[in-house]
Amino acid sequence: MAAARATLQPDTASGARKQRPHASSESAIAEAPAGPGEAAIPAAPRPTHSAARLAALERELIECRRCPRLVAWREQVARERRPAFAQESYWGRPVPGFGDPRARLLVMGLAPAAHGANRTGRMFTGDRSGEFLFAALARAGLANQARSEAREDGLRLDGVWVSAAVRCAPPGNRLTPLERARCAPWSERELDLLRDVGVIVCLGAIAWQAALHLLPMREQSVPAGRAPARPRFAHGAELIGERYTLLGCYHPSQQNTFTGRLTETMIDAVFARAKALAARREASAPRRPGKRDAGREDR
């Protein structure tokens, strides 16, 4: 697999604590203030176990109504339904990530499909993109089955967590910058709880951009007064940081898979590379104390 690779060098000249652009839910909300009648995303709770914390985060996320346009659309789709699913009860709420709480790989997509995850309530479930993705995860040994049709279909993930840059289905698959910013704190809090993740597979350019915002700012050593470089998305692109490696992959949309822009061979190569990178990180990188290690003994 051809890959464009870049390395982010840590800034070791300063002893300052590493931070990401969205250092907390509160700071992110300050950048994207709630509109009239909208509640702010609450601060993260302090549970004692990773799985319990992820479950608590899910309970908060599915009640989110911060983006009026997305709320209106997801609920309209859930009411009107597609004829093929007229007898089903649509989820019609924000869709949480799911998978293995001890995952070393994070797969980040764009947003739920209107009649896929917005219907089933699970990321990449109930649509053609999910069929392609989970078949690849099964071939890679990261899923127990290729089928992903409903939340109760028996699918289990091993070593991987599946999420998205935005948690609500957008009209026409188009998101505004403000909607993306308002949803970013959920991804930040989720990643804080996925303490073993070292590789993020980004399905498409928007997922790549969202993941860049999750990188610790101190990994980007740049001259004072200059903005850090934003490496471009490409299929097979790699961005190696001190804490995370980003790996680019075309989104498994029908537009890409039906035209041959993304093939099974191509996505299989991405996940083979992701597994190798994750194993290398686990074997060579000593565990650093800090925020992500607090309470690790409680897992």
GROMACS .gro file of C-alpha atoms in nm:
model
  299
    1MET     CA    1   0.000   0.000   0.000
    2ALA     CA    2   0.152   0.328  -0.107
    3ALA     CA    3   0.157   0.571   0.181
    4ALA     CA    4   0.249   0.931   0.241
    5ARG     CA    5   0.409   0.942   0.583
    6ALA     CA    6   0.483   1.230   0.814
    7THR     CA    7   0.612   1.244   1.168
    8LEU     CA    8   0.514   1.489   1.438
    9GLN     CA    9   0.807   1.549   1.669
   10PRO     CA   10   0.733   1.617   2.036
   11ASP     CA   11   0.843   1.954   2.172
   12THR     CA   12   1.090   1.847   2.439
   13ALA     CA   13   1.225   2.194   2.502
   14SER     CA   14   0.933   2.278   2.725
   15GLY     CA   15   0.816   2.094   3.031
   16ALA     CA   16   0.458   2.203   2.976
   17ARG     CA   17   0.192   1.935   3.002
   18LYS     CA   18   0.067   1.806   2.666
   19GLN     CA   19  -0.278   1.929   2.569
   20ARG     CA   20  -0.510   1.884   2.275
   21PRO     CA   21  -0.682   2.176   2.104
   22HIS     CA   22  -1.000   2.085   2.293
   23ALA     CA   23  -0.844   2.039   2.635
   24SER     CA   24  -1.180   1.992   2.805
   25SER     CA   25  -1.549   1.989   2.731
   26GLU     CA   26  -1.576   2.338   2.875
   27SER     CA   27  -1.304   2.481   2.649
   28ALA     CA   28  -1.462   2.329   2.340
   29ILE     CA   29  -1.801   2.467   2.432
   30ALA     CA   30  -1.648   2.809   2.472
   31GLU     CA   31  -1.537   2.789   2.108
   32ALA     CA   32  -1.882   2.674   1.995
   33PRO     CA   33  -2.136   2.836   2.230
   34ALA     CA   34  -2.481   2.688   2.264
   35GLY     CA   35  -2.762   2.863   2.083
   36PRO     CA   36  -3.083   2.990   2.241
   37GLY     CA   37  -3.251   2.722   2.447
   38GLU     CA   38  -2.962   2.476   2.402
   39ALA     CA   39  -2.796   2.314   2.701
   40ALA     CA   40  -2.419   2.299   2.729
   41ILE     CA   41  -2.250   1.959   2.718
   42PRO     CA   42  -2.192   1.870   3.085
   43ALA     CA   43  -1.846   1.812   3.226
   44ALA     CA   44  -1.720   1.455   3.225
   45PRO     CA   45  -1.818   1.245   3.529
   46ARG     CA   46  -1.562   1.048   3.729
   47PRO     CA   47  -1.664   0.680   3.719
   48THR     CA   48  -1.421   0.410   3.826
   49HIS     CA   49  -1.411   0.167   3.534
   50SER     CA   50  -1.348   0.219   3.162
   51ALA     CA   51  -1.654   0.028   3.043
   52ALA     CA   52  -1.874   0.200   3.301
   53ARG     CA   53  -1.736   0.538   3.200
   54LEU     CA   54  -1.805   0.470   2.834
   55ALA     CA   55  -2.159   0.363   2.921
   56ALA     CA   56  -2.208   0.684   3.122
   57LEU     CA   57  -2.080   0.889   2.831
   58GLU     CA   58  -2.320   0.709   2.598
   59ARG     CA   59  -2.615   0.795   2.822
   60GLU     CA   60  -2.521   1.163   2.802
   61LEU     CA   61  -2.451   1.162   2.431
   62ILE     CA   62  -2.782   1.013   2.319
   63GLU     CA   63  -2.965   1.302   2.487
   64CYS     CA   64  -2.765   1.571   2.303
   65ARG     CA   65  -2.968   1.835   2.114
   66ARG     CA   66  -2.699   2.098   2.056
   67CYS     CA   67  -2.742   2.122   1.677
   68PRO     CA   68  -3.101   2.218   1.582
   69ARG     CA   69  -3.060   2.137   1.212
   70LEU     CA   70  -2.928   1.787   1.283
   71VAL     CA   71  -3.190   1.722   1.551
   72ALA     CA   72  -3.470   1.822   1.314
   73TRP     CA   73  -3.336   1.603   1.033
   74ARG     CA   74  -3.264   1.289   1.235
   75GLU     CA   75  -3.612   1.306   1.390
   76GLN     CA   76  -3.783   1.378   1.058
   77VAL     CA   77  -3.616   1.073   0.903
   78ALA     CA   78  -3.720   0.864   1.203
   79ARG     CA   79  -4.083   0.973   1.165
   80GLU     CA   80  -4.116   0.944   0.789
   81ARG     CA   81  -3.894   0.636   0.739
   82ARG     CA   82  -3.797   0.471   0.416
   83PRO     CA   83  -4.066   0.239   0.274
   84ALA     CA   84  -3.836  -0.063   0.308
   85PHE     CA   85  -3.814   0.003   0.684
   86ALA     CA   86  -4.166   0.135   0.740
   87GLN     CA   87  -4.241  -0.127   1.007
   88GLU     CA   88  -3.924  -0.058   1.205
   89SER     CA   89  -3.877   0.179   1.495
   90TYR     CA   90  -3.595   0.419   1.410
   91TRP     CA   91  -3.334   0.518   1.668
   92GLY     CA   92  -3.345   0.886   1.566
   93ARG     CA   93  -3.093   1.006   1.826
   94PRO     CA   94  -2.716   1.068   1.843
   95VAL     CA   95  -2.530   0.743   1.779
   96PRO     CA   96  -2.256   0.643   2.027
   97GLY     CA   97  -1.936   0.463   1.940
   98PHE     CA   98  -1.906   0.094   2.025
   99GLY     CA   99  -1.658  -0.189   2.044
  100ASP     CA  100  -1.385  -0.314   2.274
  101PRO     CA  101  -1.313  -0.077   2.568
  102ARG     CA  102  -0.953  -0.202   2.559
  103ALA     CA  103  -0.919  -0.130   2.188
  104ARG     CA  104  -0.581  -0.040   2.044
  105LEU     CA  105  -0.740   0.077   1.717
  106LEU     CA  106  -1.003   0.346   1.673
  107VAL     CA  107  -1.197   0.357   1.345
  108MET     CA  108  -1.345   0.702   1.286
  109GLY     CA  109  -1.609   0.761   1.021
  110LEU     CA  110  -1.796   1.073   0.910
  111ALA     CA  111  -2.147   1.057   1.060
  112PRO     CA  112  -2.440   0.814   1.088
  113ALA     CA  113  -2.631   0.732   0.770
  114ALA     CA  114  -2.992   0.852   0.777
  115HIS     CA  115  -3.136   0.504   0.719
  116GLY     CA  116  -2.837   0.315   0.857
  117ALA     CA  117  -2.709   0.402   1.204
  118ASN     CA  118  -2.983   0.663   1.251
  119ARG     CA  119  -3.225   0.372   1.212
  120THR     CA  120  -3.040   0.098   1.401
  121GLY     CA  121  -2.864   0.301   1.671
  122ARG     CA  122  -2.520   0.152   1.604
  123MET     CA  123  -2.239   0.297   1.396
  124PHE     CA  124  -2.208   0.159   1.040
  125THR     CA  125  -2.496  -0.080   1.102
  126GLY     CA  126  -2.775  -0.143   0.854
  127ASP     CA  127  -2.621   0.005   0.539
  128ARG     CA  128  -2.384  -0.087   0.256
  129SER     CA  129  -2.090   0.106   0.403
  130GLY     CA  130  -2.115  -0.101   0.718
  131GLU     CA  131  -2.133  -0.425   0.522
  132PHE     CA  132  -1.804  -0.338   0.353
  133LEU     CA  133  -1.637  -0.214   0.673
  134PHE     CA  134  -1.729  -0.502   0.904
  135ALA     CA  135  -1.644  -0.760   0.641
  136ALA     CA  136  -1.296  -0.607   0.638
  137LEU     CA  137  -1.277  -0.607   1.018
  138ALA     CA  138  -1.381  -0.972   1.023
  139ARG     CA  139  -1.112  -1.063   0.769
  140ALA     CA  140  -0.860  -0.877   0.986
  141GLY     CA  141  -0.962  -1.074   1.295
  142LEU     CA  142  -1.107  -0.765   1.462
  143ALA     CA  143  -1.473  -0.873   1.446
  144ASN     CA  144  -1.637  -1.208   1.511
  145GLN     CA  145  -1.863  -1.178   1.205
  146ALA     CA  146  -1.901  -0.978   0.886
  147ARG     CA  147  -2.273  -0.914   0.936
  148SER     CA  148  -2.383  -0.585   1.094
  149GLU     CA  149  -2.760  -0.544   1.071
  150ALA     CA  150  -2.888  -0.451   1.417
  151ARG     CA  151  -2.765  -0.389   1.770
  152GLU     CA  152  -2.872  -0.739   1.874
  153ASP     CA  153  -2.711  -0.927   1.583
  154GLY     CA  154  -2.430  -1.079   1.792
  155LEU     CA  155  -2.149  -0.866   1.647
  156ARG     CA  156  -1.847  -0.836   1.878
  157LEU     CA  157  -1.532  -0.637   1.815
  158ASP     CA  158  -1.189  -0.735   1.947
  159GLY     CA  159  -0.922  -0.470   1.984
  160VAL     CA  160  -1.111  -0.203   1.790
  161TRP     CA  161  -1.361   0.074   1.863
  162VAL     CA  162  -1.584   0.222   1.591
  163SER     CA  163  -1.698   0.583   1.611
  164ALA     CA  164  -1.756   0.894   1.398
  165ALA     CA  165  -1.659   1.259   1.382
  166VAL     CA  166  -2.024   1.364   1.418
  167ARG     CA  167  -2.291   1.159   1.595
  168CYS     CA  168  -2.610   1.268   1.416
  169ALA     CA  169  -2.716   1.202   1.057
  170PRO     CA  170  -2.677   1.523   0.851
  171PRO     CA  171  -2.907   1.629   0.565
  172GLY     CA  172  -2.744   1.538   0.235
  173ASN     CA  173  -2.437   1.414   0.426
  174ARG     CA  174  -2.331   1.778   0.463
  175LEU     CA  175  -2.208   1.920   0.793
  176THR     CA  176  -2.141   2.279   0.892
  177PRO     CA  177  -1.816   2.377   1.067
  178LEU     CA  178  -2.016   2.473   1.377
  179GLU     CA  179  -2.186   2.132   1.389
  180ARG     CA  180  -1.850   1.960   1.366
  181ALA     CA  181  -1.710   2.182   1.643
  182ARG     CA  182  -2.007   2.122   1.870
  183CYS     CA  183  -1.968   1.746   1.835
  184ALA     CA  184  -1.591   1.740   1.889
  185PRO     CA  185  -1.606   1.728   2.272
  186TRP     CA  186  -1.783   1.392   2.255
  187SER     CA  187  -1.495   1.242   2.056
  188GLU     CA  188  -1.243   1.397   2.293
  189ARG     CA  189  -1.409   1.251   2.599
  190GLU     CA  190  -1.450   0.913   2.429
  191LEU     CA  191  -1.082   0.900   2.336
  192ASP     CA  192  -0.982   0.992   2.691
  193LEU     CA  193  -1.161   0.676   2.807
  194LEU     CA  194  -1.007   0.454   2.537
  195ARG     CA  195  -0.669   0.456   2.709
  196ASP     CA  196  -0.506   0.184   2.498
  197VAL     CA  197  -0.580   0.338   2.157
  198GLY     CA  198  -0.262   0.425   1.969
  199VAL     CA  199  -0.378   0.411   1.606
  200ILE     CA  200  -0.673   0.599   1.456
  201VAL     CA  201  -0.799   0.481   1.116
  202CYS     CA  202  -0.970   0.779   0.953
  203LEU     CA  203  -1.237   0.692   0.697
  204GLY     CA  204  -1.231   0.996   0.472
  205ALA     CA  205  -1.107   1.354   0.485
  206ILE     CA  206  -1.354   1.483   0.746
  207ALA     CA  207  -1.264   1.202   0.986
  208TRP     CA  208  -0.896   1.282   0.922
  209GLN     CA  209  -0.953   1.648   1.007
  210ALA     CA  210  -1.148   1.557   1.319
  211ALA     CA  211  -0.872   1.323   1.435
  212LEU     CA  212  -0.610   1.593   1.382
  213HIS     CA  213  -0.793   1.804   1.639
  214LEU     CA  214  -0.756   1.518   1.888
  215LEU     CA  215  -0.377   1.507   1.858
  216PRO     CA  216  -0.192   1.654   2.155
  217MET     CA  217  -0.086   2.005   2.059
  218ARG     CA  218   0.261   1.954   2.207
  219GLU     CA  219   0.328   1.682   1.950
  220GLN     CA  220   0.340   1.956   1.688
  221SER     CA  221   0.670   2.139   1.727
  222VAL     CA  222   0.647   2.462   1.526
  223PRO     CA  223   0.815   2.804   1.544
  224ALA     CA  224   0.647   3.058   1.769
  225GLY     CA  225   0.373   3.253   1.597
  226ARG     CA  226   0.308   2.993   1.327
  227ALA     CA  227   0.011   2.762   1.303
  228PRO     CA  228   0.092   2.388   1.303
  229ALA     CA  229   0.091   2.221   0.962
  230ARG     CA  230  -0.220   2.027   0.867
  231PRO     CA  231  -0.113   1.721   0.667
  232ARG     CA  232  -0.353   1.640   0.384
  233PHE     CA  233  -0.571   1.333   0.383
  234ALA     CA  234  -0.489   1.056   0.138
  235HIS     CA  235  -0.563   0.687   0.124
  236GLY     CA  236  -0.273   0.517   0.301
  237ALA     CA  237  -0.142   0.842   0.448
  238GLU     CA  238   0.026   0.807   0.787
  239LEU     CA  239   0.083   1.074   1.048
  240ILE     CA  240   0.300   0.948   1.331
  241GLY     CA  241   0.281   1.133   1.660
  242GLU     CA  242   0.419   1.059   2.003
  243ARG     CA  243   0.087   0.930   2.137
  244TYR     CA  244  -0.116   0.845   1.826
  245THR     CA  245  -0.067   0.743   1.465
  246LEU     CA  246  -0.329   0.850   1.212
  247LEU     CA  247  -0.388   0.624   0.913
  248GLY     CA  248  -0.597   0.742   0.618
  249CYS     CA  249  -0.846   0.524   0.432
  250TYR     CA  250  -1.109   0.612   0.174
  251HIS     CA  251  -1.458   0.599   0.321
  252PRO     CA  252  -1.640   0.271   0.240
  253SER     CA  253  -1.931   0.457   0.080
  254GLN     CA  254  -2.107   0.304  -0.218
  255GLN     CA  255  -1.966   0.584  -0.430
  256ASN     CA  256  -1.616   0.458  -0.348
  257THR     CA  257  -1.673   0.083  -0.333
  258PHE     CA  258  -1.900   0.052  -0.639
  259THR     CA  259  -1.658   0.250  -0.855
  260GLY     CA  260  -1.351   0.060  -0.739
  261ARG     CA  261  -1.191   0.361  -0.576
  262LEU     CA  262  -1.184   0.152  -0.257
  263THR     CA  263  -1.145  -0.224  -0.296
  264GLU     CA  264  -1.133  -0.509  -0.047
  265THR     CA  265  -0.760  -0.541  -0.108
  266MET     CA  266  -0.707  -0.173  -0.031
  267ILE     CA  267  -0.902  -0.168   0.295
  268ASP     CA  268  -0.748  -0.500   0.403
  269ALA     CA  269  -0.404  -0.345   0.359
  270VAL     CA  270  -0.507  -0.049   0.576
  271PHE     CA  271  -0.617  -0.269   0.864
  272ALA     CA  272  -0.312  -0.494   0.831
  273ARG     CA  273  -0.097  -0.183   0.860
  274ALA     CA  274  -0.305  -0.050   1.150
  275LYS     CA  275  -0.262  -0.375   1.343
  276ALA     CA  276   0.112  -0.374   1.280
  277LEU     CA  277   0.146  -0.013   1.396
  278ALA     CA  278  -0.060  -0.081   1.708
  279ALA     CA  279   0.148  -0.388   1.794
  280ARG     CA  280   0.470  -0.192   1.742
  281ARG     CA  281   0.351   0.088   1.968
  282GLU     CA  282   0.247  -0.154   2.240
  283ALA     CA  283   0.578  -0.338   2.226
  284SER     CA  284   0.812  -0.039   2.212
  285ALA     CA  285   0.649   0.255   2.387
  286PRO     CA  286   0.679   0.261   2.767
  287ARG     CA  287   0.363   0.356   2.948
  288ARG     CA  288   0.375   0.723   3.044
  289PRO     CA  289   0.202   0.833   3.364
  290GLY     CA  290  -0.058   1.101   3.327
  291LYS     CA  291  -0.423   1.168   3.266
  292ARG     CA  292  -0.485   0.852   3.065
  293ASP     CA  293  -0.326   0.630   3.331
  294ALA     CA  294  -0.522   0.768   3.625
  295GLY     CA  295  -0.741   0.493   3.765
  296ARG     CA  296  -0.603   0.228   3.527
  297GLU     CA  297  -0.601  -0.023   3.811
  298ASP     CA  298  -0.980   0.010   3.828
  299ARG     CA  299  -1.034  -0.127   3.479
   0.00000   0.00000   0.00000
